[in-house]
């Protein structure tokens, strides 16, 4: 988020970004509203920060704010899923299919992690929360998509 779109226009650093996120701090986010919410946020961020499509940024920011059910869009993960570029709804469908298909393997892999490696993750009976398992899948996709560009 370039300073030319906020500070150099006399605005507080990241002021437009914080204003764009404000409605989502308290609003309810559910799976059925995820795609329209991301579309609205990406358009607002794009408008405020130079007219680019800020889909990836919108998903990452919303995930930081709300976690579930936000699904992070990343170009490398998109390549791994063979999703069309910029089509968040298609990406989410493919992501969810892959996550469900690999859920047992992800849970098993996480169950083998030493507890000391999970100190920052709130655990219930040694089971990481769903958002952590989803991030493990994201990292898998990110690495798989990175291999495709080599």
mmCIF file of N, CA, C and O in Angstrom, residues 23-103:
data_model
loop_
_atom_site.group_PDB
_atom_site.id
_atom_site.type_symbol
_atom_site.label_atom_id
_atom_site.label_comp_id
_atom_site.label_asym_id
_atom_site.label_seq_id
_atom_site.Cartn_x
_atom_site.Cartn_y
_atom_site.Cartn_z
ATOM 1 N N UNK A 23 -16.059 -1.554 8.508
ATOM 2 C CA UNK A 23 -17.362 -2.238 8.544
ATOM 3 C C UNK A 23 -17.258 -3.733 8.854
ATOM 4 O O UNK A 23 -18.213 -4.334 9.329
ATOM 5 N N UNK A 24 -16.101 -4.325 8.614
ATOM 6 C CA UNK A 24 -15.950 -5.767 8.799
ATOM 7 C C UNK A 24 -15.472 -6.144 10.194
ATOM 8 O O UNK A 24 -15.412 -7.325 10.520
ATOM 9 N N UNK A 25 -15.149 -5.153 10.999
ATOM 10 C CA UNK A 25 -14.702 -5.444 12.369
ATOM 11 C C UNK A 25 -15.821 -6.051 13.200
ATOM 12 O O UNK A 25 -15.575 -6.907 14.038
ATOM 13 N N UNK A 26 -17.043 -5.623 12.955
ATOM 14 C CA UNK A 26 -18.158 -6.095 13.774
ATOM 15 C C UNK A 26 -19.229 -6.835 12.968
ATOM 16 O O UNK A 26 -20.112 -7.435 13.566
ATOM 17 N N UNK A 27 -19.157 -6.786 11.663
ATOM 18 C CA UNK A 27 -20.188 -7.459 10.869
ATOM 19 C C UNK A 27 -19.990 -8.973 10.921
ATOM 20 O O UNK A 27 -18.903 -9.473 11.165
ATOM 21 N N UNK A 28 -21.056 -9.663 10.691
ATOM 22 C CA UNK A 28 -21.019 -11.127 10.695
ATOM 23 C C UNK A 28 -20.527 -11.609 9.343
ATOM 24 O O UNK A 28 -21.012 -11.180 8.298
ATOM 25 N N UNK A 29 -19.552 -12.499 9.361
ATOM 26 C CA UNK A 29 -19.027 -13.084 8.136
ATOM 27 C C UNK A 29 -19.318 -14.578 8.165
ATOM 28 O O UNK A 29 -18.912 -15.275 9.089
ATOM 29 N N UNK A 30 -20.063 -15.032 7.180
ATOM 30 C CA UNK A 30 -20.394 -16.453 7.059
ATOM 31 C C UNK A 30 -20.043 -16.890 5.646
ATOM 32 O O UNK A 30 -19.808 -16.064 4.763
ATOM 33 N N UNK A 31 -20.006 -18.187 5.442
ATOM 34 C CA UNK A 31 -19.607 -18.729 4.139
ATOM 35 C C UNK A 31 -20.436 -18.138 2.998
ATOM 36 O O UNK A 31 -19.894 -17.827 1.929
ATOM 37 N N UNK A 32 -21.723 -17.937 3.217
ATOM 38 C CA UNK A 32 -22.586 -17.437 2.142
ATOM 39 C C UNK A 32 -22.329 -15.971 1.801
ATOM 40 O O UNK A 32 -22.689 -15.509 0.715
ATOM 41 N N UNK A 33 -21.699 -15.233 2.713
ATOM 42 C CA UNK A 33 -21.402 -13.825 2.435
ATOM 43 C C UNK A 33 -19.932 -13.577 2.115
ATOM 44 O O UNK A 33 -19.540 -12.447 1.835
ATOM 45 N N UNK A 34 -19.118 -14.630 2.160
ATOM 46 C CA UNK A 34 -17.676 -14.467 1.968
ATOM 47 C C UNK A 34 -17.329 -13.849 0.615
ATOM 48 O O UNK A 34 -16.633 -12.832 0.558
ATOM 49 N N UNK A 35 -17.788 -14.440 -0.470
ATOM 50 C CA UNK A 35 -17.397 -13.947 -1.804
ATOM 51 C C UNK A 35 -17.880 -12.521 -2.066
ATOM 52 O O UNK A 35 -17.081 -11.689 -2.518
ATOM 53 N N UNK A 36 -19.142 -12.185 -1.780
ATOM 54 C CA UNK A 36 -19.553 -10.790 -1.981
ATOM 55 C C UNK A 36 -18.798 -9.810 -1.079
ATOM 56 O O UNK A 36 -18.497 -8.687 -1.492
ATOM 57 N N UNK A 37 -18.468 -10.238 0.131
ATOM 58 C CA UNK A 37 -17.717 -9.384 1.047
ATOM 59 C C UNK A 37 -16.324 -9.115 0.503
ATOM 60 O O UNK A 37 -15.860 -7.965 0.482
ATOM 61 N N UNK A 38 -15.656 -10.157 0.037
ATOM 62 C CA UNK A 38 -14.324 -10.000 -0.540
ATOM 63 C C UNK A 38 -14.386 -9.121 -1.781
ATOM 64 O O UNK A 38 -13.532 -8.242 -1.976
ATOM 65 N N UNK A 39 -15.386 -9.327 -2.622
ATOM 66 C CA UNK A 39 -15.514 -8.497 -3.830
ATOM 67 C C UNK A 39 -15.666 -7.020 -3.481
ATOM 68 O O UNK A 39 -15.037 -6.157 -4.092
ATOM 69 N N UNK A 40 -16.482 -6.726 -2.480
ATOM 70 C CA UNK A 40 -16.679 -5.332 -2.078
ATOM 71 C C UNK A 40 -15.385 -4.747 -1.513
ATOM 72 O O UNK A 40 -15.009 -3.605 -1.844
ATOM 73 N N UNK A 41 -14.687 -5.511 -0.688
ATOM 74 C CA UNK A 41 -13.453 -5.024 -0.087
ATOM 75 C C UNK A 41 -12.358 -4.850 -1.120
ATOM 76 O O UNK A 41 -11.649 -3.846 -1.115
ATOM 77 N N UNK A 42 -12.231 -5.777 -2.050
ATOM 78 C CA UNK A 42 -11.177 -5.655 -3.067
ATOM 79 C C UNK A 42 -11.417 -4.448 -3.967
ATOM 80 O O UNK A 42 -10.472 -3.774 -4.359
ATOM 81 N N UNK A 43 -12.691 -4.168 -4.274
ATOM 82 C CA UNK A 43 -13.013 -2.992 -5.089
ATOM 83 C C UNK A 43 -12.701 -1.703 -4.336
ATOM 84 O O UNK A 43 -12.139 -0.760 -4.892
ATOM 85 N N UNK A 44 -13.061 -1.666 -3.077
ATOM 86 C CA UNK A 44 -12.798 -0.462 -2.273
ATOM 87 C C UNK A 44 -11.302 -0.222 -2.124
ATOM 88 O O UNK A 44 -10.817 0.896 -2.300
ATOM 89 N N UNK A 45 -10.550 -1.260 -1.807
ATOM 90 C CA UNK A 45 -9.104 -1.119 -1.667
ATOM 91 C C UNK A 45 -8.469 -0.709 -2.993
ATOM 92 O O UNK A 45 -7.582 0.145 -3.034
ATOM 93 N N UNK A 46 -8.929 -1.308 -4.067
ATOM 94 C CA UNK A 46 -8.412 -0.965 -5.390
ATOM 95 C C UNK A 46 -8.681 0.488 -5.732
ATOM 96 O O UNK A 46 -7.808 1.191 -6.260
ATOM 97 N N UNK A 47 -9.874 0.940 -5.435
ATOM 98 C CA UNK A 47 -10.232 2.339 -5.695
ATOM 99 C C UNK A 47 -9.355 3.292 -4.880
ATOM 100 O O UNK A 47 -8.857 4.291 -5.393
ATOM 101 N N UNK A 48 -9.145 2.947 -3.632
ATOM 102 C CA UNK A 48 -8.381 3.822 -2.734
ATOM 103 C C UNK A 48 -6.877 3.745 -2.951
ATOM 104 O O UNK A 48 -6.157 4.671 -2.583
ATOM 105 N N UNK A 49 -6.402 2.664 -3.526
ATOM 106 C CA UNK A 49 -4.959 2.455 -3.672
ATOM 107 C C UNK A 49 -4.559 2.190 -5.116
ATOM 108 O O UNK A 49 -3.891 1.208 -5.424
ATOM 109 N N UNK A 50 -4.949 3.060 -6.011
ATOM 110 C CA UNK A 50 -4.384 3.072 -7.346
ATOM 111 C C UNK A 50 -5.106 2.332 -8.438
ATOM 112 O O UNK A 50 -4.579 2.206 -9.544
ATOM 113 N N UNK A 51 -6.272 1.813 -8.172
ATOM 114 C CA UNK A 51 -7.049 1.187 -9.229
ATOM 115 C C UNK A 51 -6.669 -0.246 -9.565
ATOM 116 O O UNK A 51 -7.189 -0.819 -10.510
ATOM 117 N N UNK A 52 -5.775 -0.846 -8.801
ATOM 118 C CA UNK A 52 -5.395 -2.242 -9.036
ATOM 119 C C UNK A 52 -6.439 -3.172 -8.433
ATOM 120 O O UNK A 52 -7.213 -2.784 -7.562
ATOM 121 N N UNK A 53 -6.394 -4.425 -8.876
ATOM 122 C CA UNK A 53 -7.223 -5.447 -8.253
ATOM 123 C C UNK A 53 -6.469 -5.955 -7.032
ATOM 124 O O UNK A 53 -5.423 -6.596 -7.155
ATOM 125 N N UNK A 54 -6.961 -5.684 -5.876
ATOM 126 C CA UNK A 54 -6.293 -6.057 -4.639
ATOM 127 C C UNK A 54 -6.990 -7.239 -3.962
ATOM 128 O O UNK A 54 -7.198 -7.262 -2.745
ATOM 129 N N UNK A 55 -7.322 -8.229 -4.776
ATOM 130 C CA UNK A 55 -7.995 -9.426 -4.276
ATOM 131 C C UNK A 55 -7.178 -10.124 -3.202
ATOM 132 O O UNK A 55 -7.683 -10.426 -2.125
ATOM 133 N N UNK A 56 -5.921 -10.404 -3.482
ATOM 134 C CA UNK A 56 -5.092 -11.112 -2.510
ATOM 135 C C UNK A 56 -4.995 -10.328 -1.208
ATOM 136 O O UNK A 56 -5.153 -10.888 -0.115
ATOM 137 N N UNK A 57 -4.755 -9.039 -1.297
ATOM 138 C CA UNK A 57 -4.669 -8.204 -0.094
ATOM 139 C C UNK A 57 -5.990 -8.226 0.671
ATOM 140 O O UNK A 57 -5.999 -8.333 1.905
ATOM 141 N N UNK A 58 -7.103 -8.129 -0.036
ATOM 142 C CA UNK A 58 -8.411 -8.133 0.622
ATOM 143 C C UNK A 58 -8.626 -9.418 1.408
ATOM 144 O O UNK A 58 -9.105 -9.390 2.549
ATOM 145 N N UNK A 59 -8.253 -10.557 0.825
ATOM 146 C CA UNK A 59 -8.468 -11.826 1.527
ATOM 147 C C UNK A 59 -7.543 -11.955 2.728
ATOM 148 O O UNK A 59 -7.945 -12.465 3.773
ATOM 149 N N UNK A 60 -6.307 -11.496 2.585
ATOM 150 C CA UNK A 60 -5.356 -11.600 3.700
ATOM 151 C C UNK A 60 -5.772 -10.696 4.857
ATOM 152 O O UNK A 60 -5.714 -11.085 6.027
ATOM 153 N N UNK A 61 -6.210 -9.496 4.528
ATOM 154 C CA UNK A 61 -6.646 -8.570 5.576
ATOM 155 C C UNK A 61 -7.905 -9.076 6.278
ATOM 156 O O UNK A 61 -8.004 -9.015 7.506
ATOM 157 N N UNK A 62 -8.849 -9.585 5.500
ATOM 158 C CA UNK A 62 -10.078 -10.096 6.112
ATOM 159 C C UNK A 62 -9.775 -11.333 6.954
ATOM 160 O O UNK A 62 -10.359 -11.522 8.022
ATOM 161 N N UNK A 63 -8.829 -12.161 6.508
ATOM 162 C CA UNK A 63 -8.456 -13.321 7.311
ATOM 163 C C UNK A 63 -7.842 -12.872 8.643
ATOM 164 O O UNK A 63 -8.164 -13.428 9.692
ATOM 165 N N UNK A 64 -6.981 -11.878 8.589
ATOM 166 C CA UNK A 64 -6.382 -11.376 9.831
ATOM 167 C C UNK A 64 -7.447 -10.831 10.784
ATOM 168 O O UNK A 64 -7.348 -10.983 11.997
ATOM 169 N N UNK A 65 -8.469 -10.232 10.204
ATOM 170 C CA UNK A 65 -9.523 -9.625 11.009
ATOM 171 C C UNK A 65 -10.523 -10.652 11.536
ATOM 172 O O UNK A 65 -10.953 -10.581 12.684
ATOM 173 N N UNK A 66 -10.894 -11.623 10.709
ATOM 174 C CA UNK A 66 -11.993 -12.525 11.056
ATOM 175 C C UNK A 66 -11.630 -14.013 11.079
ATOM 176 O O UNK A 66 -12.403 -14.816 11.584
ATOM 177 N N UNK A 67 -10.546 -14.385 10.462
ATOM 178 C CA UNK A 67 -10.171 -15.789 10.242
ATOM 179 C C UNK A 67 -11.275 -16.523 9.510
ATOM 180 O O UNK A 67 -11.534 -16.252 8.366
ATOM 181 N N UNK A 68 -11.924 -17.470 10.167
ATOM 182 C CA UNK A 68 -12.957 -18.243 9.476
ATOM 183 C C UNK A 68 -14.184 -17.381 9.224
ATOM 184 O O UNK A 68 -14.537 -16.593 10.092
ATOM 185 N N UNK A 69 -14.794 -17.492 8.102
ATOM 186 C CA UNK A 69 -14.571 -18.425 7.008
ATOM 187 C C UNK A 69 -13.703 -17.856 5.879
ATOM 188 O O UNK A 69 -13.746 -18.363 4.761
ATOM 189 N N UNK A 70 -12.942 -16.810 6.160
ATOM 190 C CA UNK A 70 -12.112 -16.201 5.115
ATOM 191 C C UNK A 70 -11.108 -17.209 4.565
ATOM 192 O O UNK A 70 -10.506 -17.968 5.311
ATOM 193 N N UNK A 71 -10.965 -17.204 3.264
ATOM 194 C CA UNK A 71 -10.016 -18.079 2.572
ATOM 195 C C UNK A 71 -9.056 -17.180 1.818
ATOM 196 O O UNK A 71 -9.468 -16.355 0.998
ATOM 197 N N UNK A 72 -7.773 -17.333 2.112
ATOM 198 C CA UNK A 72 -6.749 -16.475 1.523
ATOM 199 C C UNK A 72 -6.511 -16.844 0.067
ATOM 200 O O UNK A 72 -6.295 -18.008 -0.256
ATOM 201 N N UNK A 73 -6.563 -15.828 -0.788
ATOM 202 C CA UNK A 73 -6.276 -15.987 -2.219
ATOM 203 C C UNK A 73 -4.822 -15.617 -2.440
ATOM 204 O O UNK A 73 -4.377 -14.536 -2.063
ATOM 205 N N UNK A 74 -4.096 -16.516 -3.059
ATOM 206 C CA UNK A 74 -2.687 -16.296 -3.352
ATOM 207 C C UNK A 74 -2.425 -16.816 -4.756
ATOM 208 O O UNK A 74 -2.979 -17.857 -5.150
ATOM 209 N N UNK A 75 -1.598 -16.123 -5.516
ATOM 210 C CA UNK A 75 -1.376 -16.517 -6.913
ATOM 211 C C UNK A 75 -0.737 -17.897 -7.017
ATOM 212 O O UNK A 75 -1.060 -18.672 -7.924
ATOM 213 N N UNK A 76 0.145 -18.243 -6.096
ATOM 214 C CA UNK A 76 0.759 -19.568 -6.143
ATOM 215 C C UNK A 76 -0.251 -20.655 -5.782
ATOM 216 O O UNK A 76 -0.282 -21.714 -6.418
ATOM 217 N N UNK A 77 -1.085 -20.406 -4.788
ATOM 218 C CA UNK A 77 -2.133 -21.358 -4.430
ATOM 219 C C UNK A 77 -3.130 -21.478 -5.583
ATOM 220 O O UNK A 77 -3.601 -22.572 -5.895
ATOM 221 N N UNK A 78 -3.431 -20.351 -6.242
ATOM 222 C CA UNK A 78 -4.329 -20.375 -7.394
ATOM 223 C C UNK A 78 -3.787 -21.285 -8.486
ATOM 224 O O UNK A 78 -4.515 -22.070 -9.078
ATOM 225 N N UNK A 79 -2.472 -21.171 -8.750
ATOM 226 C CA UNK A 79 -1.852 -22.039 -9.765
ATOM 227 C C UNK A 79 -1.957 -23.506 -9.356
ATOM 228 O O UNK A 79 -2.255 -24.366 -10.182
ATOM 229 N N UNK A 80 -1.715 -23.794 -8.092
ATOM 230 C CA UNK A 80 -1.788 -25.181 -7.623
ATOM 231 C C UNK A 80 -3.186 -25.757 -7.788
ATOM 232 O O UNK A 80 -3.340 -26.945 -8.069
ATOM 233 N N UNK A 81 -4.195 -24.921 -7.646
ATOM 234 C CA UNK A 81 -5.586 -25.361 -7.779
ATOM 235 C C UNK A 81 -6.096 -25.295 -9.224
ATOM 236 O O UNK A 81 -7.204 -25.734 -9.503
ATOM 237 N N UNK A 82 -5.301 -24.694 -10.109
ATOM 238 C CA UNK A 82 -5.720 -24.457 -11.500
ATOM 239 C C UNK A 82 -6.996 -23.635 -11.568
ATOM 240 O O UNK A 82 -7.884 -23.895 -12.385
ATOM 241 N N UNK A 83 -7.097 -22.662 -10.692
ATOM 242 C CA UNK A 83 -8.263 -21.763 -10.667
ATOM 243 C C UNK A 83 -8.021 -20.608 -11.629
ATOM 244 O O UNK A 83 -6.875 -20.201 -11.836
ATOM 245 N N UNK A 84 -9.082 -20.081 -12.220
ATOM 246 C CA UNK A 84 -8.913 -18.923 -13.104
ATOM 247 C C UNK A 84 -8.441 -17.693 -12.326
ATOM 248 O O UNK A 84 -8.896 -17.458 -11.204
ATOM 249 N N UNK A 85 -7.545 -16.944 -12.901
ATOM 250 C CA UNK A 85 -7.001 -15.749 -12.248
ATOM 251 C C UNK A 85 -8.102 -14.750 -11.953
ATOM 252 O O UNK A 85 -8.947 -14.466 -12.812
ATOM 253 N N UNK A 86 -8.121 -14.241 -10.725
ATOM 254 C CA UNK A 86 -9.049 -13.191 -10.334
ATOM 255 C C UNK A 86 -10.458 -13.646 -10.013
ATOM 256 O O UNK A 86 -11.284 -12.843 -9.592
ATOM 257 N N UNK A 87 -10.772 -14.930 -10.184
ATOM 258 C CA UNK A 87 -12.120 -15.436 -9.927
ATOM 259 C C UNK A 87 -12.151 -16.054 -8.525
ATOM 260 O O UNK A 87 -11.896 -17.250 -8.352
ATOM 261 N N UNK A 88 -12.449 -15.220 -7.551
ATOM 262 C CA UNK A 88 -12.404 -15.665 -6.161
ATOM 263 C C UNK A 88 -13.430 -16.756 -5.875
ATOM 264 O O UNK A 88 -13.133 -17.719 -5.160
ATOM 265 N N UNK A 89 -14.600 -16.639 -6.443
ATOM 266 C CA UNK A 89 -15.639 -17.639 -6.185
ATOM 267 C C UNK A 89 -15.203 -19.020 -6.673
ATOM 268 O O UNK A 89 -15.359 -20.020 -5.961
ATOM 269 N N UNK A 90 -14.638 -19.102 -7.867
ATOM 270 C CA UNK A 90 -14.145 -20.383 -8.387
ATOM 271 C C UNK A 90 -12.991 -20.896 -7.529
ATOM 272 O O UNK A 90 -12.895 -22.096 -7.244
ATOM 273 N N UNK A 91 -12.124 -19.986 -7.131
ATOM 274 C CA UNK A 91 -10.987 -20.338 -6.277
ATOM 275 C C UNK A 91 -11.480 -20.943 -4.959
ATOM 276 O O UNK A 91 -10.981 -21.987 -4.522
ATOM 277 N N UNK A 92 -12.457 -20.312 -4.337
ATOM 278 C CA UNK A 92 -12.991 -20.801 -3.058
ATOM 279 C C UNK A 92 -13.571 -22.205 -3.227
ATOM 280 O O UNK A 92 -13.331 -23.084 -2.392
ATOM 281 N N UNK A 93 -14.312 -22.429 -4.300
ATOM 282 C CA UNK A 93 -14.890 -23.763 -4.526
ATOM 283 C C UNK A 93 -13.799 -24.820 -4.645
ATOM 284 O O UNK A 93 -13.881 -25.886 -4.027
ATOM 285 N N UNK A 94 -12.779 -24.532 -5.433
ATOM 286 C CA UNK A 94 -11.678 -25.481 -5.598
ATOM 287 C C UNK A 94 -10.897 -25.662 -4.302
ATOM 288 O O UNK A 94 -10.494 -26.778 -3.954
ATOM 289 N N UNK A 95 -10.688 -24.567 -3.584
ATOM 290 C CA UNK A 95 -9.963 -24.626 -2.313
ATOM 291 C C UNK A 95 -10.714 -25.517 -1.323
ATOM 292 O O UNK A 95 -10.108 -26.375 -0.681
ATOM 293 N N UNK A 96 -12.020 -25.294 -1.194
ATOM 294 C CA UNK A 96 -12.816 -26.083 -0.250
ATOM 295 C C UNK A 96 -12.834 -27.561 -0.635
ATOM 296 O O UNK A 96 -12.738 -28.431 0.247
ATOM 297 N N UNK A 97 -12.944 -27.867 -1.921
ATOM 298 C CA UNK A 97 -12.906 -29.264 -2.361
ATOM 299 C C UNK A 97 -11.587 -29.916 -1.968
ATOM 300 O O UNK A 97 -11.562 -31.024 -1.434
ATOM 301 N N UNK A 98 -10.493 -29.219 -2.242
ATOM 302 C CA UNK A 98 -9.177 -29.749 -1.906
ATOM 303 C C UNK A 98 -8.974 -29.892 -0.414
ATOM 304 O O UNK A 98 -8.418 -30.893 0.060
ATOM 305 N N UNK A 99 -9.430 -28.913 0.342
ATOM 306 C CA UNK A 99 -9.278 -28.962 1.796
ATOM 307 C C UNK A 99 -10.053 -30.145 2.373
ATOM 308 O O UNK A 99 -9.531 -30.900 3.206
ATOM 309 N N UNK A 100 -11.276 -30.306 1.917
ATOM 310 C CA UNK A 100 -12.084 -31.432 2.418
ATOM 311 C C UNK A 100 -11.442 -32.774 2.047
ATOM 312 O O UNK A 100 -11.408 -33.696 2.850
ATOM 313 N N UNK A 101 -10.933 -32.864 0.826
ATOM 314 C CA UNK A 101 -10.302 -34.112 0.370
ATOM 315 C C UNK A 101 -9.045 -34.448 1.167
ATOM 316 O O UNK A 101 -8.695 -35.613 1.315
ATOM 317 N N UNK A 102 -8.350 -33.427 1.639
ATOM 318 C CA UNK A 102 -7.086 -33.624 2.348
ATOM 319 C C UNK A 102 -7.197 -33.433 3.855
ATOM 320 O O UNK A 102 -6.181 -33.470 4.554
ATOM 321 N N UNK A 103 -8.389 -33.233 4.353
ATOM 322 C CA UNK A 103 -8.594 -32.911 5.766
ATOM 323 C C UNK A 103 -8.004 -33.963 6.704
ATOM 324 O O UNK A 103 -7.334 -33.621 7.687
#
